[in-house]
Coordinates of C-alpha atoms and ligand atoms in Angstrom, one line a residue:
M116 CA -27.2 -14.1 -1.0
K117 CA -23.8 -15.5 -1.8
V118 CA -21.2 -14.4 0.8
L119 CA -17.5 -14.9 0.1
L120 CA -15.2 -15.2 3.2
A121 CA -11.9 -14.1 1.6
T122 CA -9.1 -14.4 4.2
Q123 CA -5.5 -14.8 3.0
K124 CA -4.8 -15.1 6.7
P125 CA -7.6 -17.4 7.8
F126 CA -9.7 -17.0 10.9
A127 CA -9.6 -19.6 13.7
A128 CA -11.9 -22.6 13.0
A129 CA -14.4 -21.6 15.7
A130 CA -14.7 -18.2 14.0
V131 CA -15.3 -19.7 10.6
K132 CA -18.0 -22.0 12.0
G133 CA -19.6 -19.1 13.8
I134 CA -19.6 -16.9 10.7
T135 CA -21.0 -19.8 8.6
D136 CA -23.8 -20.6 11.2
I137 CA -24.9 -17.0 11.4
L138 CA -25.1 -16.5 7.6
E139 CA -26.6 -19.8 6.8
A140 CA -29.3 -19.4 9.6
A141 CA -30.3 -16.2 7.8
G142 CA -30.6 -18.1 4.4
H143 CA -27.3 -17.0 3.0
Q144 CA -24.7 -19.2 1.3
V145 CA -21.1 -19.1 2.4
V146 CA -18.1 -19.7 0.1
K147 CA -14.6 -19.7 1.5
L148 CA -11.4 -18.5 -0.1
E149 CA -8.7 -19.0 2.5
K150 CA -4.8 -18.8 2.3
Y151 CA -5.0 -17.9 -1.4
E152 CA -1.7 -17.2 -3.0
A153 CA -2.3 -14.5 -5.6
Q154 CA -4.5 -11.5 -5.9
A155 CA -5.8 -13.0 -9.1
D156 CA -7.4 -15.8 -7.0
L157 CA -9.5 -13.1 -5.2
V158 CA -10.4 -11.4 -8.4
K159 CA -11.6 -14.7 -9.8
A160 CA -13.5 -15.7 -6.6
V161 CA -15.6 -12.5 -6.4
A162 CA -17.4 -13.1 -9.8
D163 CA -20.8 -14.0 -8.3
A164 CA -20.3 -12.7 -4.7
E165 CA -23.0 -10.4 -3.3
A166 CA -21.1 -9.8 -0.1
I167 CA -17.5 -10.3 1.0
I168 CA -16.0 -10.6 4.4
I169 CA -12.3 -9.7 4.5
R170 CA -9.4 -9.1 6.9
S171 CA -6.3 -7.3 5.4
D172 CA -7.3 -8.7 2.0
K173 CA -7.0 -6.1 -0.8
V174 CA -10.4 -5.1 -2.3
T175 CA -9.0 -3.0 -5.1
A176 CA -10.8 -1.3 -8.0
E177 CA -10.0 -4.5 -10.0
V178 CA -11.7 -6.7 -7.4
I179 CA -14.8 -4.5 -7.4
A180 CA -15.0 -4.4 -11.2
A181 CA -14.8 -8.2 -11.2
A182 CA -17.8 -8.4 -8.8
P183 CA -20.9 -7.1 -10.7
K184 CA -23.3 -8.5 -8.1
L185 CA -21.4 -7.1 -5.1
K186 CA -23.5 -5.1 -2.6
I187 CA -21.4 -5.1 0.6
V188 CA -17.8 -5.6 1.8
V189 CA -17.2 -6.0 5.6
R190 CA -13.7 -5.6 6.8
A191 CA -13.6 -7.8 9.9
G192 CA -11.4 -5.5 11.8
A193 CA -10.7 -1.8 12.3
G194 CA -8.5 -0.4 9.5
Y195 CA -10.0 -0.3 6.0
D196 CA -7.0 1.2 4.1
N197 CA -7.0 -2.1 2.1
V198 CA -10.3 -1.3 0.5
D199 CA -10.6 1.1 -2.5
L200 CA -13.4 3.2 -1.0
E201 CA -13.7 5.4 -4.1
A202 CA -14.2 2.4 -6.4
A203 CA -16.7 0.8 -4.0
T204 CA -18.7 4.0 -3.6
K205 CA -18.8 4.5 -7.4
A206 CA -20.1 0.9 -7.8
G207 CA -22.7 1.5 -5.1
V208 CA -21.0 -1.0 -2.8
V209 CA -21.4 -0.5 1.0
V210 CA -18.2 -0.9 2.9
M211 CA -18.2 -1.5 6.7
N212 CA -15.6 -2.3 9.4
T213 CA -16.2 -3.9 12.8
P214 CA -14.7 -1.3 15.2
G215 CA -13.5 -2.4 18.6
Q216 CA -13.9 -6.1 18.0
N217 CA -10.2 -7.0 17.8
S218 CA -8.9 -4.1 19.9
N219 CA -8.0 -6.0 23.0
A220 CA -5.8 -8.5 21.1
V221 CA -3.9 -5.6 19.4
A222 CA -3.5 -3.8 22.7
E223 CA -2.2 -6.9 24.5
L224 CA 0.4 -7.3 21.7
A225 CA 1.5 -3.7 22.0
I226 CA 2.1 -4.2 25.7
A227 CA 3.9 -7.5 25.1
M228 CA 6.1 -5.9 22.5
M229 CA 7.0 -3.1 24.9
I230 CA 8.1 -5.5 27.6
F231 CA 9.9 -7.8 25.0
M232 CA 12.1 -4.8 24.0
A233 CA 12.5 -3.6 27.6
R234 CA 13.9 -7.2 28.3
T235 CA 16.2 -7.1 25.3
Q236 CA 14.1 -9.6 23.3
F237 CA 14.2 -12.2 26.1
T238 CA 18.0 -12.6 26.0
P239 CA 20.0 -12.7 29.2
A240 CA 21.3 -9.1 28.7
T241 CA 20.3 -6.7 31.5
G242 CA 17.0 -5.1 30.6
S243 CA 14.8 -2.5 32.2
E244 CA 11.3 -2.3 33.7
V245 CA 8.4 -0.4 32.3
Q246 CA 7.0 0.6 35.7
G247 CA 7.6 4.3 36.3
K248 CA 8.2 5.0 32.6
T249 CA 6.0 7.1 30.4
L250 CA 3.9 5.7 27.6
G251 CA 2.8 8.1 24.9
V252 CA -0.2 6.9 22.9
Q253 CA -0.7 8.4 19.5
A254 CA -4.4 8.2 18.7
F255 CA -6.6 7.4 21.6
G256 CA -9.2 5.2 19.9
N257 CA -10.4 1.7 20.8
V258 CA -6.9 0.2 20.8
G259 CA -5.1 3.3 22.2
R260 CA -7.4 3.5 25.2
L261 CA -6.9 -0.2 26.0
V262 CA -3.1 0.1 25.7
G263 CA -3.2 3.1 28.1
A264 CA -5.3 1.2 30.7
K265 CA -3.0 -1.8 30.6
A266 CA 0.1 0.4 30.8
K267 CA -1.4 2.1 33.9
A268 CA -1.9 -1.2 35.5
L269 CA 1.8 -1.8 35.0
G270 CA 2.6 1.4 36.9
M271 CA 3.4 3.5 33.8
K272 CA 2.4 7.1 33.3
V273 CA 0.2 7.5 30.2
K274 CA -0.1 10.5 27.9
A275 CA -2.2 10.6 24.8
L276 CA -2.6 12.8 21.7
D277 CA -5.8 12.6 19.6
P278 CA -7.0 15.5 17.5
F279 CA -10.5 14.1 17.4
L280 CA -10.9 14.1 21.2
T281 CA -11.3 16.8 23.8
D282 CA -9.0 16.9 26.9
D283 CA -11.9 15.8 29.0
Q284 CA -12.4 12.7 26.8
I285 CA -8.7 11.8 27.1
I286 CA -8.8 12.3 30.8
A287 CA -11.9 10.2 31.1
G288 CA -10.0 7.5 29.2
G289 CA -7.3 7.6 31.9
A290 CA -4.5 9.5 30.1
E291 CA -3.0 12.9 30.4
P292 CA -3.8 15.0 27.3
V293 CA -0.9 16.2 25.1
H294 CA -1.4 18.8 22.4
S295 CA 1.4 18.4 19.9
L296 CA 3.4 15.6 18.4
D297 CA 6.7 17.2 19.5
E298 CA 5.5 17.2 23.1
L299 CA 4.2 13.7 22.9
Y300 CA 7.4 12.3 21.4
A301 CA 9.8 14.3 23.7
G302 CA 8.0 13.0 26.8
S303 CA 7.6 9.3 26.0
D304 CA 9.9 6.5 27.0
Y305 CA 7.6 4.3 24.9
L306 CA 5.5 5.6 22.1
S307 CA 2.7 3.4 20.8
L308 CA 1.2 4.1 17.4
H309 CA -2.5 3.7 16.8
I310 CA -3.1 6.0 13.8
P311 CA -4.7 4.8 10.6
A312 CA -2.9 4.9 7.2
L313 CA -4.3 7.9 5.5
P314 CA -2.8 10.4 3.0
S315 CA -2.2 12.7 6.0
T316 CA -0.4 10.1 8.2
I317 CA 1.5 8.0 5.6
G318 CA 5.3 8.6 6.2
S319 CA 4.5 11.0 9.0
I320 CA 6.5 9.3 11.7
N321 CA 9.8 10.7 10.5
Y322 CA 13.4 11.3 11.6
E323 CA 12.6 14.7 13.3
L324 CA 9.8 13.1 15.3
I325 CA 11.6 9.9 16.2
T326 CA 14.7 11.7 17.4
K327 CA 12.7 13.9 19.7
M328 CA 12.2 10.8 21.9
P329 CA 14.2 10.7 25.2
K330 CA 17.3 8.6 25.8
G331 CA 16.6 4.9 25.6
A332 CA 13.1 5.2 24.1
T333 CA 11.2 2.6 22.1
L334 CA 8.8 3.2 19.3
V335 CA 6.0 0.5 19.2
N336 CA 4.1 0.1 15.9
T337 CA 1.0 -2.1 15.9
A338 CA -0.7 0.2 13.4
R339 CA 0.4 0.3 9.8
K340 CA 3.9 0.1 8.2
E341 CA 3.0 2.9 5.8
V342 CA 2.9 5.5 8.6
I343 CA 6.6 5.2 9.1
D344 CA 9.1 7.1 7.0
E345 CA 11.4 4.1 6.7
A346 CA 14.5 6.0 5.6
G347 CA 14.0 8.4 8.5
L348 CA 13.6 5.6 10.9
E349 CA 16.9 4.0 9.7
K350 CA 18.7 7.3 10.1
A351 CA 17.2 7.9 13.5
L352 CA 18.4 4.5 14.7
E353 CA 21.8 5.2 13.2
D354 CA 22.2 8.6 14.8
R355 CA 20.7 7.6 18.2
P356 CA 22.1 4.2 19.3
D357 CA 19.9 4.3 22.3
L358 CA 16.6 4.1 20.4
K359 CA 14.6 0.9 19.6
Y360 CA 11.9 0.0 17.2
V361 CA 9.4 -2.8 17.5
T362 CA 6.6 -3.5 15.0
D363 CA 3.9 -5.9 14.0
V364 CA 4.1 -4.7 10.5
A365 CA 7.6 -5.4 9.0
P366 CA 9.1 -2.5 7.2
D367 CA 10.4 -2.9 3.6
N368 CA 14.0 -2.2 5.0
L369 CA 13.7 -4.8 7.8
A370 CA 16.7 -6.8 6.6
T371 CA 18.9 -3.7 6.7
L372 CA 17.6 -2.6 10.0
Q373 CA 18.2 -6.0 11.6
E374 CA 21.6 -6.2 10.1
K375 CA 22.6 -2.7 11.3
F376 CA 20.8 -2.6 14.7
G377 CA 20.4 -6.2 15.9
L378 CA 18.3 -6.5 19.0
R379 CA 17.3 -2.9 18.8
V380 CA 14.8 -3.8 16.1
F381 CA 12.1 -6.5 16.0
A382 CA 9.3 -7.2 13.6
T383 CA 6.8 -10.1 13.7
P384 CA 7.1 -12.4 10.7
K385 CA 3.4 -11.8 9.8
K386 CA 0.9 -9.3 11.2
M387 CA -0.5 -10.9 14.3
G388 CA -2.0 -8.2 16.4
A389 CA -5.6 -9.4 15.8
Q390 CA -4.6 -13.0 15.5
T391 CA -6.2 -14.5 18.7
A392 CA -9.1 -16.9 18.8
E393 CA -11.1 -14.3 20.7
A394 CA -10.5 -11.5 18.3
N395 CA -11.2 -13.8 15.3
V396 CA -14.6 -14.7 16.8
N397 CA -15.5 -11.2 17.9
A398 CA -14.6 -9.6 14.5
G399 CA -15.7 -12.5 12.3
L400 CA -19.1 -12.9 13.9
A401 CA -19.7 -9.2 14.0
A402 CA -19.0 -9.0 10.3
A403 CA -21.5 -11.9 9.6
R404 CA -24.2 -10.2 11.8
Q405 CA -23.7 -6.9 10.0
I406 CA -24.2 -8.6 6.7
V407 CA -27.3 -10.4 7.9
D408 CA -28.7 -7.1 9.3
Y409 CA -27.8 -5.1 6.2
F410 CA -29.7 -7.4 3.9
A411 CA -32.6 -7.8 6.4
T412 CA -33.1 -4.2 7.5
G413 CA -30.7 -2.0 5.5
N414 CA -28.7 -1.1 8.7
T415 CA -25.6 0.9 7.7
K416 CA -24.4 1.8 11.2
F417 CA -20.9 0.7 10.5
Q418 CA -20.6 1.9 6.9
V419 CA -17.4 3.8 6.3
N420 CA -18.1 5.1 2.8
K421 CA -21.3 7.0 3.5
Ligands
3PG53 C1 -7.2 -4.2 11.9 O1 -7.1 -3.2 11.2 O2 -8.2 -4.6 12.3 C2 -5.9 -5.0 12.2 O3 -4.8 -4.5 11.5 C3 -6.1 -6.5 12.0 O4 -5.8 -6.9 10.7 P1 -6.0 -8.5 10.3 O5 -7.4 -8.8 10.3 O6 -5.4 -8.6 9.0 O7 -5.2 -9.3 11.3

Protein backbone atom coordinates (compact mmCIF):
# COMPACT_ATOMS: atom_id res chain seq x y z
CA MET A 1 0.00 0.00 0.00
CA LYS A 2 1.09 3.58 -0.58
CA VAL A 3 1.38 5.43 2.73
CA LEU A 4 1.71 9.22 2.72
CA LEU A 5 3.52 10.78 5.67
CA ALA A 6 2.04 14.29 5.58
CA THR A 7 3.57 16.48 8.26
CA GLN A 8 3.64 20.23 7.86
CA LYS A 9 5.59 20.21 11.12
CA PRO A 10 7.96 17.31 10.42
CA PHE A 11 8.86 14.55 12.83
CA ALA A 12 12.44 14.19 14.07
CA ALA A 13 14.65 12.24 11.63
CA ALA A 14 14.78 9.18 13.94
CA ALA A 15 10.99 9.01 13.95
CA VAL A 16 10.78 9.32 10.15
CA LYS A 17 13.32 6.50 9.79
CA GLY A 18 11.42 4.32 12.28
CA ILE A 19 8.11 4.93 10.50
CA THR A 20 9.67 4.14 7.11
CA ASP A 21 11.37 0.97 8.40
CA ILE A 22 8.18 -0.41 9.95
CA LEU A 23 6.05 0.27 6.88
CA GLU A 24 8.61 -0.93 4.34
CA ALA A 25 9.30 -4.12 6.32
CA ALA A 26 5.60 -4.90 5.96
CA GLY A 27 5.75 -4.30 2.21
CA HIS A 28 4.28 -0.81 2.12
CA GLN A 29 5.65 2.16 0.23
CA VAL A 30 6.27 5.46 2.05
CA VAL A 31 5.96 8.87 0.41
CA LYS A 32 6.83 11.99 2.38
CA LEU A 33 5.22 15.42 2.23
CA GLU A 34 6.93 17.52 4.88
CA LYS A 35 6.96 21.27 5.60
CA TYR A 36 4.44 21.88 2.82
CA GLU A 37 3.29 25.44 2.40
CA ALA A 38 -0.27 25.28 1.18
CA GLN A 39 -3.25 23.03 1.86
CA ALA A 40 -3.39 22.57 -1.94
CA ASP A 41 -0.08 20.65 -1.67
CA LEU A 42 -1.73 18.13 0.63
CA VAL A 43 -4.81 17.87 -1.60
CA LYS A 44 -2.50 17.10 -4.55
CA ALA A 45 -0.33 14.61 -2.66
CA VAL A 46 -3.18 12.36 -1.52
CA ALA A 47 -4.30 11.45 -5.07
CA ASP A 48 -3.00 7.86 -4.91
CA ALA A 49 -2.52 7.47 -1.13
CA GLU A 50 -4.10 4.42 0.50
CA ALA A 51 -3.08 5.48 4.01
CA ILE A 52 -2.01 8.79 5.50
CA ILE A 53 -0.10 9.58 8.69
CA ILE A 54 -0.65 13.14 9.93
CA ARG A 55 0.01 15.38 12.92
CA SER A 56 -2.07 18.59 13.12
CA ASP A 57 -2.39 18.51 9.32
CA LYS A 58 -5.92 19.21 8.13
CA VAL A 59 -7.69 16.26 6.55
CA THR A 60 -10.74 18.10 5.30
CA ALA A 61 -13.63 16.87 3.14
CA GLU A 62 -11.68 18.25 0.17
CA VAL A 63 -8.65 16.12 1.04
CA ILE A 64 -10.80 13.01 1.41
CA ALA A 65 -12.57 13.68 -1.89
CA ALA A 66 -9.17 14.02 -3.58
CA ALA A 67 -8.04 10.61 -2.26
CA PRO A 68 -10.21 7.97 -3.91
CA LYS A 69 -7.97 5.08 -2.81
CA LEU A 70 -7.75 6.20 0.82
CA LYS A 71 -8.56 3.56 3.44
CA ILE A 72 -7.06 4.85 6.66
CA VAL A 73 -5.85 8.09 8.27
CA VAL A 74 -3.80 7.88 11.45
CA ARG A 75 -3.37 11.06 13.43
CA ALA A 76 -0.01 10.51 15.18
CA GLY A 77 -1.12 12.20 18.38
CA ALA A 78 -4.17 12.62 20.56
CA GLY A 79 -6.51 15.32 19.23
CA TYR A 80 -8.29 14.57 15.96
CA ASP A 81 -10.25 17.81 15.58
CA ASN A 82 -8.16 18.38 12.42
CA VAL A 83 -9.87 15.49 10.63
CA ASP A 84 -13.33 15.78 9.10
CA LEU A 85 -14.70 12.60 10.65
CA GLU A 86 -18.06 12.86 8.94
CA ALA A 87 -16.49 13.07 5.48
CA ALA A 88 -14.11 10.22 6.34
CA THR A 89 -16.90 8.00 7.61
CA LYS A 90 -19.03 8.73 4.53
CA ALA A 91 -16.10 7.74 2.32
CA GLY A 92 -15.53 4.55 4.34
CA VAL A 93 -12.16 5.80 5.61
CA VAL A 94 -11.00 4.58 9.02
CA VAL A 95 -9.58 7.32 11.27
CA MET A 96 -7.35 6.50 14.24
CA ASN A 97 -5.29 8.41 16.77
CA THR A 98 -2.40 7.20 18.93
CA PRO A 99 -3.60 8.04 22.44
CA GLY A 100 -1.01 8.51 25.17
CA GLN A 101 2.03 8.40 22.90
CA ASN A 102 2.94 12.08 23.17
CA SER A 103 1.32 12.80 26.54
CA ASN A 104 4.49 13.07 28.60
CA ALA A 105 5.95 15.71 26.28
CA VAL A 106 2.81 17.84 26.55
CA ALA A 107 2.65 17.36 30.33
CA GLU A 108 6.28 18.44 30.74
CA LEU A 109 5.56 21.56 28.70
CA ALA A 110 2.51 22.42 30.83
CA ILE A 111 4.67 22.23 33.98
CA ALA A 112 7.46 24.23 32.33
CA MET A 113 4.99 26.93 31.27
CA MET A 114 3.59 27.15 34.78
CA ILE A 115 7.03 27.73 36.28
CA PHE A 116 8.00 30.09 33.44
CA MET A 117 5.05 32.32 34.34
CA ALA A 118 5.62 31.95 38.10
CA ARG A 119 9.15 33.26 37.46
CA THR A 120 7.90 36.16 35.32
CA GLN A 121 9.11 34.71 32.03
CA PHE A 122 12.66 34.28 33.39
CA THR A 123 13.16 38.01 33.89
CA PRO A 124 14.82 39.30 37.08
CA ALA A 125 11.47 40.50 38.50
CA THR A 126 10.53 38.76 41.75
CA GLY A 127 8.49 35.68 40.99
CA SER A 128 6.74 33.07 43.08
CA GLU A 129 7.06 29.35 43.76
CA VAL A 130 4.58 26.71 42.71
CA GLN A 131 5.13 24.60 45.85
CA GLY A 132 2.10 24.82 48.13
CA LYS A 133 -0.13 26.23 45.37
CA THR A 134 -3.14 24.44 43.95
CA LEU A 135 -3.27 23.14 40.40
CA GLY A 136 -6.65 22.49 38.84
CA VAL A 137 -6.67 20.03 35.96
CA GLN A 138 -9.57 20.30 33.55
CA ALA A 139 -9.94 16.83 31.99
CA PHE A 140 -7.99 14.09 33.68
CA GLY A 141 -6.98 11.98 30.67
CA ASN A 142 -3.52 10.85 29.61
CA VAL A 143 -1.99 14.34 29.70
CA GLY A 144 -3.98 15.66 32.66
CA ARG A 145 -2.97 12.74 34.90
CA LEU A 146 0.71 13.19 34.05
CA VAL A 147 0.54 16.94 34.72
CA GLY A 148 -1.10 16.18 38.08
CA ALA A 149 1.58 13.66 39.07
CA LYS A 150 4.41 16.02 38.14
CA ALA A 151 2.75 18.91 39.99
CA LYS A 152 2.42 16.75 43.11
CA ALA A 153 6.13 16.00 42.94
CA LEU A 154 6.67 19.78 43.00
CA GLY A 155 4.68 20.02 46.23
CA MET A 156 1.45 21.30 44.68
CA LYS A 157 -2.08 20.32 45.65
CA VAL A 158 -3.90 18.82 42.67
CA LYS A 159 -7.62 18.95 41.95
CA ALA A 160 -9.26 17.55 38.84
CA LEU A 161 -12.56 17.68 37.03
CA ASP A 162 -13.51 15.07 34.46
CA PRO A 163 -17.13 14.26 33.63
CA PHE A 164 -16.10 10.89 32.19
CA LEU A 165 -14.40 9.64 35.37
CA THR A 166 -15.70 8.59 38.77
CA ASP A 167 -14.35 10.15 41.95
CA ASP A 168 -12.53 6.89 42.69
CA GLN A 169 -10.79 7.02 39.31
CA ILE A 170 -9.67 10.61 39.91
CA ILE A 171 -8.45 9.74 43.40
CA ALA A 172 -6.61 6.71 41.99
CA GLY A 173 -4.93 9.12 39.56
CA GLY A 174 -3.66 11.13 42.53
CA ALA A 175 -6.00 14.14 42.46
CA GLU A 176 -8.87 15.43 44.55
CA PRO A 177 -12.11 15.24 42.55
CA VAL A 178 -14.02 18.47 41.91
CA HIS A 179 -17.56 18.44 40.56
CA SER A 180 -18.13 21.77 38.86
CA LEU A 181 -16.16 24.16 36.70
CA ASP A 182 -16.95 27.02 39.09
CA GLU A 183 -15.46 25.08 42.00
CA LEU A 184 -12.41 24.07 39.95
CA TYR A 185 -11.64 27.59 38.72
CA ALA A 186 -12.36 29.26 42.08
CA GLY A 187 -9.93 26.93 43.85
CA SER A 188 -7.01 26.86 41.39
CA ASP A 189 -3.91 29.04 41.50
CA TYR A 190 -2.96 27.33 38.23
CA LEU A 191 -5.51 25.86 35.86
CA SER A 192 -4.24 23.47 33.21
CA LEU A 193 -6.53 22.75 30.26
CA HIS A 194 -6.65 19.28 28.73
CA ILE A 195 -10.03 19.29 27.01
CA PRO A 196 -10.47 18.49 23.31
CA ALA A 197 -11.94 20.99 20.84
CA LEU A 198 -15.54 19.85 20.42
CA PRO A 199 -18.74 21.80 19.67
CA SER A 200 -19.45 21.59 23.42
CA THR A 201 -16.03 22.92 24.51
CA ILE A 202 -15.23 25.50 21.81
CA GLY A 203 -15.32 28.99 23.37
CA SER A 204 -16.25 27.46 26.74
CA ILE A 205 -13.36 28.99 28.71
CA ASN A 206 -14.95 32.40 29.02
CA TYR A 207 -14.85 35.61 31.06
CA GLU A 208 -17.12 34.27 33.83
CA LEU A 209 -14.97 31.19 34.33
CA ILE A 210 -11.58 32.88 34.06
CA THR A 211 -12.51 35.62 36.52
CA LYS A 212 -13.54 32.98 39.09
CA MET A 213 -9.84 32.19 39.53
CA PRO A 214 -8.22 33.42 42.76
CA LYS A 215 -5.85 36.38 43.00
CA GLY A 216 -2.63 35.92 41.05
CA ALA A 217 -3.85 32.83 39.17
CA THR A 218 -2.50 31.57 35.83
CA LEU A 219 -4.41 29.79 33.08
CA VAL A 220 -2.24 27.26 31.21
CA ASN A 221 -3.40 26.08 27.78
CA THR A 222 -1.61 23.19 26.11
CA ALA A 223 -4.91 21.95 24.66
CA ARG A 224 -6.50 23.86 21.77
CA LYS A 225 -6.86 27.58 21.07
CA GLU A 226 -10.49 27.10 20.06
CA VAL A 227 -11.60 26.26 23.61
CA ILE A 228 -10.85 29.83 24.71
CA ASP A 229 -13.34 32.64 24.26
CA GLU A 230 -10.64 35.10 23.20
CA ALA A 231 -12.68 38.27 23.74
CA GLY A 232 -13.61 36.98 27.18
CA LEU A 233 -9.98 36.22 27.97
CA GLU A 234 -8.94 39.73 26.93
CA LYS A 235 -11.62 41.32 29.11
CA ALA A 236 -10.70 39.08 32.05
CA LEU A 237 -7.03 40.10 31.80
CA GLU A 238 -8.13 43.73 31.58
CA ASP A 239 -10.46 43.62 34.59
CA ARG A 240 -8.14 41.45 36.68
CA PRO A 241 -4.55 42.75 36.44
CA ASP A 242 -3.41 39.87 38.66
CA LEU A 243 -4.29 37.10 36.18
CA LYS A 244 -1.91 35.53 33.64
CA TYR A 245 -2.31 33.40 30.52
CA VAL A 246 0.23 31.05 29.00
CA THR A 247 -0.44 28.97 25.93
CA ASP A 248 1.11 26.57 23.44
CA VAL A 249 -1.50 27.55 20.90
CA ALA A 250 -1.36 31.26 20.08
CA PRO A 251 -4.72 33.02 20.16
CA ASP A 252 -5.83 35.12 17.17
CA ASN A 253 -5.67 38.23 19.39
CA LEU A 254 -2.11 37.48 20.60
CA ALA A 255 -0.61 40.78 19.38
CA THR A 256 -3.28 42.75 21.27
CA LEU A 257 -2.86 40.64 24.40
CA GLN A 258 0.92 41.04 24.37
CA GLU A 259 0.69 44.75 23.76
CA LYS A 260 -1.86 45.27 26.54
CA PHE A 261 -0.61 42.79 29.12
CA GLY A 262 3.13 42.33 28.51
CA LEU A 263 4.70 39.61 30.66
CA ARG A 264 1.29 38.42 31.87
CA VAL A 265 0.77 36.66 28.53
CA PHE A 266 3.00 34.21 26.69
CA ALA A 267 2.40 32.05 23.62
CA THR A 268 4.83 29.67 21.91
CA PRO A 269 5.57 30.74 18.31
CA LYS A 270 4.45 27.31 17.03
CA LYS A 271 2.66 24.47 18.81
CA MET A 272 5.46 22.54 20.49
CA GLY A 273 3.84 20.42 23.21
CA ALA A 274 4.45 17.15 21.41
CA GLN A 275 7.62 18.31 19.71
CA THR A 276 10.22 16.14 21.45
CA ALA A 277 12.32 13.41 19.86
CA GLU A 278 10.74 10.89 22.25
CA ALA A 279 7.15 11.89 21.50
CA ASN A 280 7.85 11.95 17.75
CA VAL A 281 9.19 8.41 17.93
CA ASN A 282 6.41 7.15 20.23
CA ALA A 283 3.53 8.63 18.22
CA GLY A 284 5.07 8.16 14.76
CA LEU A 285 6.01 4.53 15.23
CA ALA A 286 2.67 3.74 16.87
CA ALA A 287 0.93 5.24 13.81
CA ALA A 288 3.04 3.12 11.45
CA ARG A 289 2.35 -0.06 13.48
CA GLN A 290 -1.38 0.67 13.56
CA ILE A 291 -1.42 0.97 9.76
CA VAL A 292 0.54 -2.27 9.31
CA ASP A 293 -1.79 -4.02 11.73
CA TYR A 294 -4.92 -2.62 10.13
CA PHE A 295 -3.96 -3.83 6.66
CA ALA A 296 -2.71 -7.20 8.00
CA THR A 297 -5.46 -8.08 10.48
CA GLY A 298 -8.18 -5.41 10.29
CA ASN A 299 -7.40 -4.25 13.86
CA THR A 300 -9.44 -1.10 14.56
CA LYS A 301 -8.69 -0.73 18.29
CA PHE A 302 -7.80 2.95 18.00
CA GLN A 303 -10.45 3.90 15.45
CA VAL A 304 -12.22 7.12 16.45
CA ASN A 305 -15.01 7.09 13.80
CA LYS A 306 -16.58 3.71 14.60
C1 LIG B 1 -2.02 16.22 19.93
O1 LIG B 1 -3.23 16.40 19.83
O2 LIG B 1 -1.52 15.09 19.92
C2 LIG B 1 -1.10 17.40 20.14
O3 LIG B 1 -1.80 18.59 20.02
C3 LIG B 1 0.14 17.37 19.26
O4 LIG B 1 -0.02 17.95 17.99
P1 LIG B 1 1.18 17.95 16.91
O5 LIG B 1 1.40 16.55 16.48
O6 LIG B 1 0.71 18.84 15.82
O7 LIG B 1 2.40 18.50 17.59
